[in-house]
């Protein structure tokens, strides 16, 4: 009876509970931290949309944090989470991350961590990833079956497992079709757009230019199209 009176008065006064005060009482923030390297990559943009839809359905808020591909930023963000700011973390590793000590410290604080896309294989936690090996294998196979004899592997200098797995898939496809692996067909880029543009332009102008490219990073694909457009090189629609 008392509860009904309180609720009726709350409705009459248009009272809205303070979520922050409630979180202190319940020791639950109802917030999930999402830590990603960047947002220009459409993969992460789509991931955020999916995360927010599910979180909202369950009454949770989402906080987005960007590491900008640096380990220092990633460490700082996860350290901040140790205070109980979030109830759980969805994490995609930065390109510089090679050690998991800072992630283990967060898990020790009883903050659940789920990896997506970029993950540490040695950590016993949930991981939601794609099959990078199989994807690169199928992509390279498609190029070869489309007539490519010298497909190149376009990558970025990184210690990420996803890159090495994609390279292994690329090599497997070459072996299957008896195409010799040539390390000169591995085109290593960095985070500088202008550098990557000039590098690709030089390679596609050379006499021994590749006749196909498997781009292991989405952002690099944009540069490939730009270079081909500037050099007036046609890209078959099915490739």
Coordinates of C-alpha atoms in Angstrom, one line a residue:
X1 CA 0.0 0.0 0.0
X2 CA 2.8 2.4 0.9
X3 CA 4.7 1.5 -2.3
X4 CA 1.6 2.3 -4.4
X5 CA 1.3 5.7 -2.7
X6 CA 4.9 6.5 -3.3
X7 CA 4.7 5.5 -7.0
X8 CA 1.5 7.5 -7.4
X9 CA 3.1 10.6 -6.0
X10 CA 6.2 10.1 -8.1
X11 CA 4.0 9.9 -11.2
X12 CA 2.1 13.1 -10.1
X13 CA 5.4 15.0 -9.6
X14 CA 6.9 13.6 -12.8
X15 CA 9.8 12.2 -10.8
X16 CA 12.6 10.6 -12.7
X17 CA 15.1 8.4 -10.8
X18 CA 18.7 9.5 -10.9
X19 CA 20.5 6.7 -12.7
X20 CA 23.9 7.6 -11.2
X21 CA 22.6 7.5 -7.6
X22 CA 20.9 4.2 -8.4
X23 CA 24.1 2.8 -9.8
X24 CA 25.9 3.7 -6.6
X25 CA 23.3 1.9 -4.5
X26 CA 23.2 -1.2 -6.7
X27 CA 26.9 -1.1 -7.5
X28 CA 25.9 -1.4 -11.2
X29 CA 26.5 1.3 -13.8
X30 CA 24.3 -0.3 -16.4
X31 CA 27.0 0.8 -18.8
X32 CA 29.2 -1.1 -21.3
X33 CA 32.5 0.4 -22.4
X34 CA 33.4 -0.2 -26.1
X35 CA 37.1 0.3 -26.9
X36 CA 38.0 0.4 -30.6
X37 CA 41.0 1.6 -32.6
X38 CA 39.1 3.9 -34.9
X39 CA 35.7 4.8 -36.3
X40 CA 36.6 5.5 -39.9
X41 CA 36.6 1.8 -40.6
X42 CA 33.0 0.8 -41.5
X43 CA 33.4 -2.5 -39.7
X44 CA 33.7 -0.7 -36.4
X45 CA 30.8 1.7 -37.3
X46 CA 28.5 -1.2 -38.0
X47 CA 29.7 -3.0 -34.8
X48 CA 28.8 0.1 -32.7
X49 CA 25.3 0.1 -34.2
X50 CA 24.8 -3.5 -33.4
X51 CA 26.2 -3.1 -29.8
X52 CA 23.9 -0.1 -29.1
X53 CA 20.8 -2.0 -30.3
X54 CA 21.4 -4.9 -28.1
X55 CA 22.5 -2.8 -25.1
X56 CA 19.4 -0.6 -25.3
X57 CA 17.1 -3.6 -25.4
X58 CA 18.6 -4.7 -22.1
X59 CA 18.5 -1.2 -20.5
X60 CA 22.2 -0.6 -20.8
X61 CA 24.1 2.5 -22.0
X62 CA 27.2 2.4 -24.2
X63 CA 30.3 4.5 -23.9
X64 CA 32.6 4.6 -27.0
X65 CA 36.4 5.0 -26.4
X66 CA 39.0 5.3 -29.2
X67 CA 42.6 4.2 -28.8
X68 CA 43.7 5.7 -32.1
X69 CA 45.8 2.6 -32.5
X70 CA 48.1 3.4 -29.6
X71 CA 48.9 1.1 -26.6
X72 CA 49.2 4.1 -24.3
X73 CA 45.6 5.2 -24.9
X74 CA 44.4 1.6 -24.5
X75 CA 46.1 1.2 -21.2
X76 CA 44.8 4.5 -19.9
X77 CA 41.2 3.7 -20.9
X78 CA 41.3 0.3 -19.3
X79 CA 42.9 1.7 -16.1
X80 CA 40.0 4.1 -15.8
X81 CA 37.5 1.2 -16.1
X82 CA 39.0 -0.4 -13.0
X83 CA 37.1 2.1 -10.8
X84 CA 33.8 0.6 -11.7
X85 CA 32.8 3.1 -14.4
X86 CA 31.5 0.3 -16.6
X87 CA 29.9 -3.2 -15.9
X88 CA 31.7 -4.8 -18.8
X89 CA 34.0 -4.1 -21.8
X90 CA 34.0 -4.9 -25.4
X91 CA 37.5 -4.6 -26.7
X92 CA 39.2 -4.6 -30.1
X93 CA 43.0 -4.3 -29.6
X94 CA 45.1 -1.4 -30.9
X95 CA 47.8 -2.1 -33.5
X96 CA 50.5 -1.5 -31.0
X97 CA 49.2 -4.0 -28.4
X98 CA 51.5 -7.0 -28.0
X99 CA 51.2 -7.6 -24.2
X100 CA 48.0 -8.4 -22.3
X101 CA 49.1 -7.4 -18.8
X102 CA 46.8 -4.3 -18.6
X103 CA 43.9 -6.4 -19.7
X104 CA 44.5 -9.1 -17.1
X105 CA 44.6 -6.4 -14.4
X106 CA 41.1 -5.2 -15.5
X107 CA 39.8 -8.8 -15.4
X108 CA 41.2 -9.2 -11.9
X109 CA 39.0 -6.4 -10.9
X110 CA 36.0 -8.5 -11.9
X111 CA 35.2 -6.5 -15.0
X112 CA 34.2 -8.8 -17.8
X113 CA 36.1 -8.3 -21.0
X114 CA 34.9 -9.6 -24.4
X115 CA 37.2 -9.3 -27.4
X116 CA 35.8 -8.7 -30.9
X117 CA 37.7 -8.7 -34.2
X118 CA 41.2 -8.2 -32.7
X119 CA 41.9 -10.5 -29.8
X120 CA 44.6 -12.2 -27.6
X121 CA 44.5 -15.9 -28.1
X122 CA 46.2 -16.6 -24.8
X123 CA 43.5 -14.9 -22.6
X124 CA 40.7 -17.1 -21.3
X125 CA 37.8 -14.9 -22.1
X126 CA 35.0 -14.7 -24.7
X127 CA 36.1 -13.8 -28.3
X128 CA 33.9 -12.9 -31.2
X129 CA 36.1 -13.0 -34.3
X130 CA 35.9 -13.6 -38.0
X131 CA 37.8 -16.4 -39.8
X132 CA 40.7 -14.3 -41.1
X133 CA 42.6 -17.2 -42.6
X134 CA 39.6 -18.5 -44.5
X135 CA 38.6 -15.1 -45.7
X136 CA 42.0 -14.3 -47.1
X137 CA 42.3 -17.7 -48.7
X138 CA 38.9 -17.4 -50.4
X139 CA 39.7 -13.8 -51.5
X140 CA 43.0 -14.8 -53.0
X141 CA 41.5 -17.9 -54.7
X142 CA 38.8 -15.7 -56.2
X143 CA 41.5 -13.4 -57.7
X144 CA 43.4 -16.4 -59.1
X145 CA 40.3 -18.0 -60.6
X146 CA 39.6 -14.6 -62.2
X147 CA 42.9 -14.7 -64.1
X148 CA 45.4 -13.2 -61.7
X149 CA 48.9 -14.7 -61.9
X150 CA 50.7 -12.2 -59.6
X151 CA 48.3 -11.2 -56.8
X152 CA 49.8 -9.0 -54.2
X153 CA 49.0 -8.9 -50.5
X154 CA 48.4 -5.4 -49.2
X155 CA 48.9 -5.0 -45.5
X156 CA 50.0 -2.7 -42.8
X157 CA 53.0 -3.0 -40.5
X158 CA 51.5 -4.6 -37.4
X159 CA 51.8 -7.3 -34.8
X160 CA 48.1 -8.2 -35.0
X161 CA 47.2 -11.8 -35.2
X162 CA 44.5 -11.0 -37.8
X163 CA 47.2 -9.8 -40.2
X164 CA 49.4 -12.9 -39.9
X165 CA 46.3 -15.2 -40.3
X166 CA 45.2 -13.4 -43.4
X167 CA 48.8 -13.7 -44.8
X168 CA 48.7 -17.4 -44.1
X169 CA 45.4 -17.7 -46.0
X170 CA 46.9 -15.8 -49.0
X171 CA 49.9 -18.1 -49.1
X172 CA 47.8 -21.2 -48.9
X173 CA 45.8 -20.1 -52.0
X174 CA 49.0 -19.5 -53.9
X175 CA 50.3 -22.9 -53.0
X176 CA 47.0 -24.6 -54.1
X177 CA 47.3 -23.1 -57.6
X178 CA 51.1 -23.7 -57.8
X179 CA 51.9 -20.0 -57.8
X180 CA 55.3 -19.3 -56.2
X181 CA 55.3 -17.1 -53.2
X182 CA 57.2 -13.9 -53.8
X183 CA 57.9 -11.7 -50.8
X184 CA 58.1 -8.7 -53.2
X185 CA 54.4 -9.1 -53.6
X186 CA 53.8 -8.3 -50.0
X187 CA 53.1 -4.5 -50.0
X188 CA 53.6 -3.1 -46.4
X189 CA 51.9 0.2 -45.7
X190 CA 51.7 2.4 -42.6
X191 CA 49.3 4.9 -41.1
X192 CA 50.3 7.8 -43.5
X193 CA 47.8 8.2 -46.3
X194 CA 50.2 10.1 -48.6
X195 CA 53.0 7.6 -48.1
X196 CA 50.7 4.7 -48.9
X197 CA 49.3 6.4 -52.0
X198 CA 52.8 7.1 -53.4
X199 CA 53.9 3.5 -52.5
X200 CA 51.0 2.0 -54.3
X201 CA 51.3 4.3 -57.2
X202 CA 54.9 3.4 -57.7
X203 CA 54.2 -0.4 -57.5
X204 CA 51.3 -0.2 -60.0
X205 CA 53.4 1.8 -62.4
X206 CA 56.3 -0.7 -62.3
X207 CA 56.9 -3.2 -65.1
X208 CA 56.3 -6.1 -62.7
X209 CA 53.2 -4.7 -61.2
X210 CA 50.8 -7.1 -59.5
X211 CA 47.7 -8.0 -61.6
X212 CA 45.5 -8.3 -58.5
X213 CA 45.5 -7.1 -54.9
X214 CA 44.2 -8.7 -51.8
X215 CA 43.7 -5.8 -49.3
X216 CA 43.9 -7.1 -45.7
X217 CA 42.8 -3.7 -44.3
X218 CA 39.6 -2.0 -45.5
X219 CA 41.0 1.5 -45.3
X220 CA 43.8 0.5 -47.7
X221 CA 41.2 -0.6 -50.3
X222 CA 40.1 3.0 -50.6
X223 CA 43.7 4.0 -51.6
X224 CA 43.9 1.2 -54.1
X225 CA 40.8 2.5 -55.9
X226 CA 42.1 6.1 -55.8
X227 CA 45.5 5.0 -57.3
X228 CA 43.8 2.9 -60.0
X229 CA 41.5 5.8 -60.8
X230 CA 44.4 8.3 -61.1
X231 CA 46.4 5.8 -63.3
X232 CA 43.3 5.0 -65.3
X233 CA 43.6 1.3 -64.5
X234 CA 40.3 -0.6 -64.8
X235 CA 39.1 -2.8 -62.0
X236 CA 36.8 -5.6 -63.1
X237 CA 33.5 -5.4 -61.2
X238 CA 33.7 -9.0 -60.1
X239 CA 37.1 -8.5 -58.6

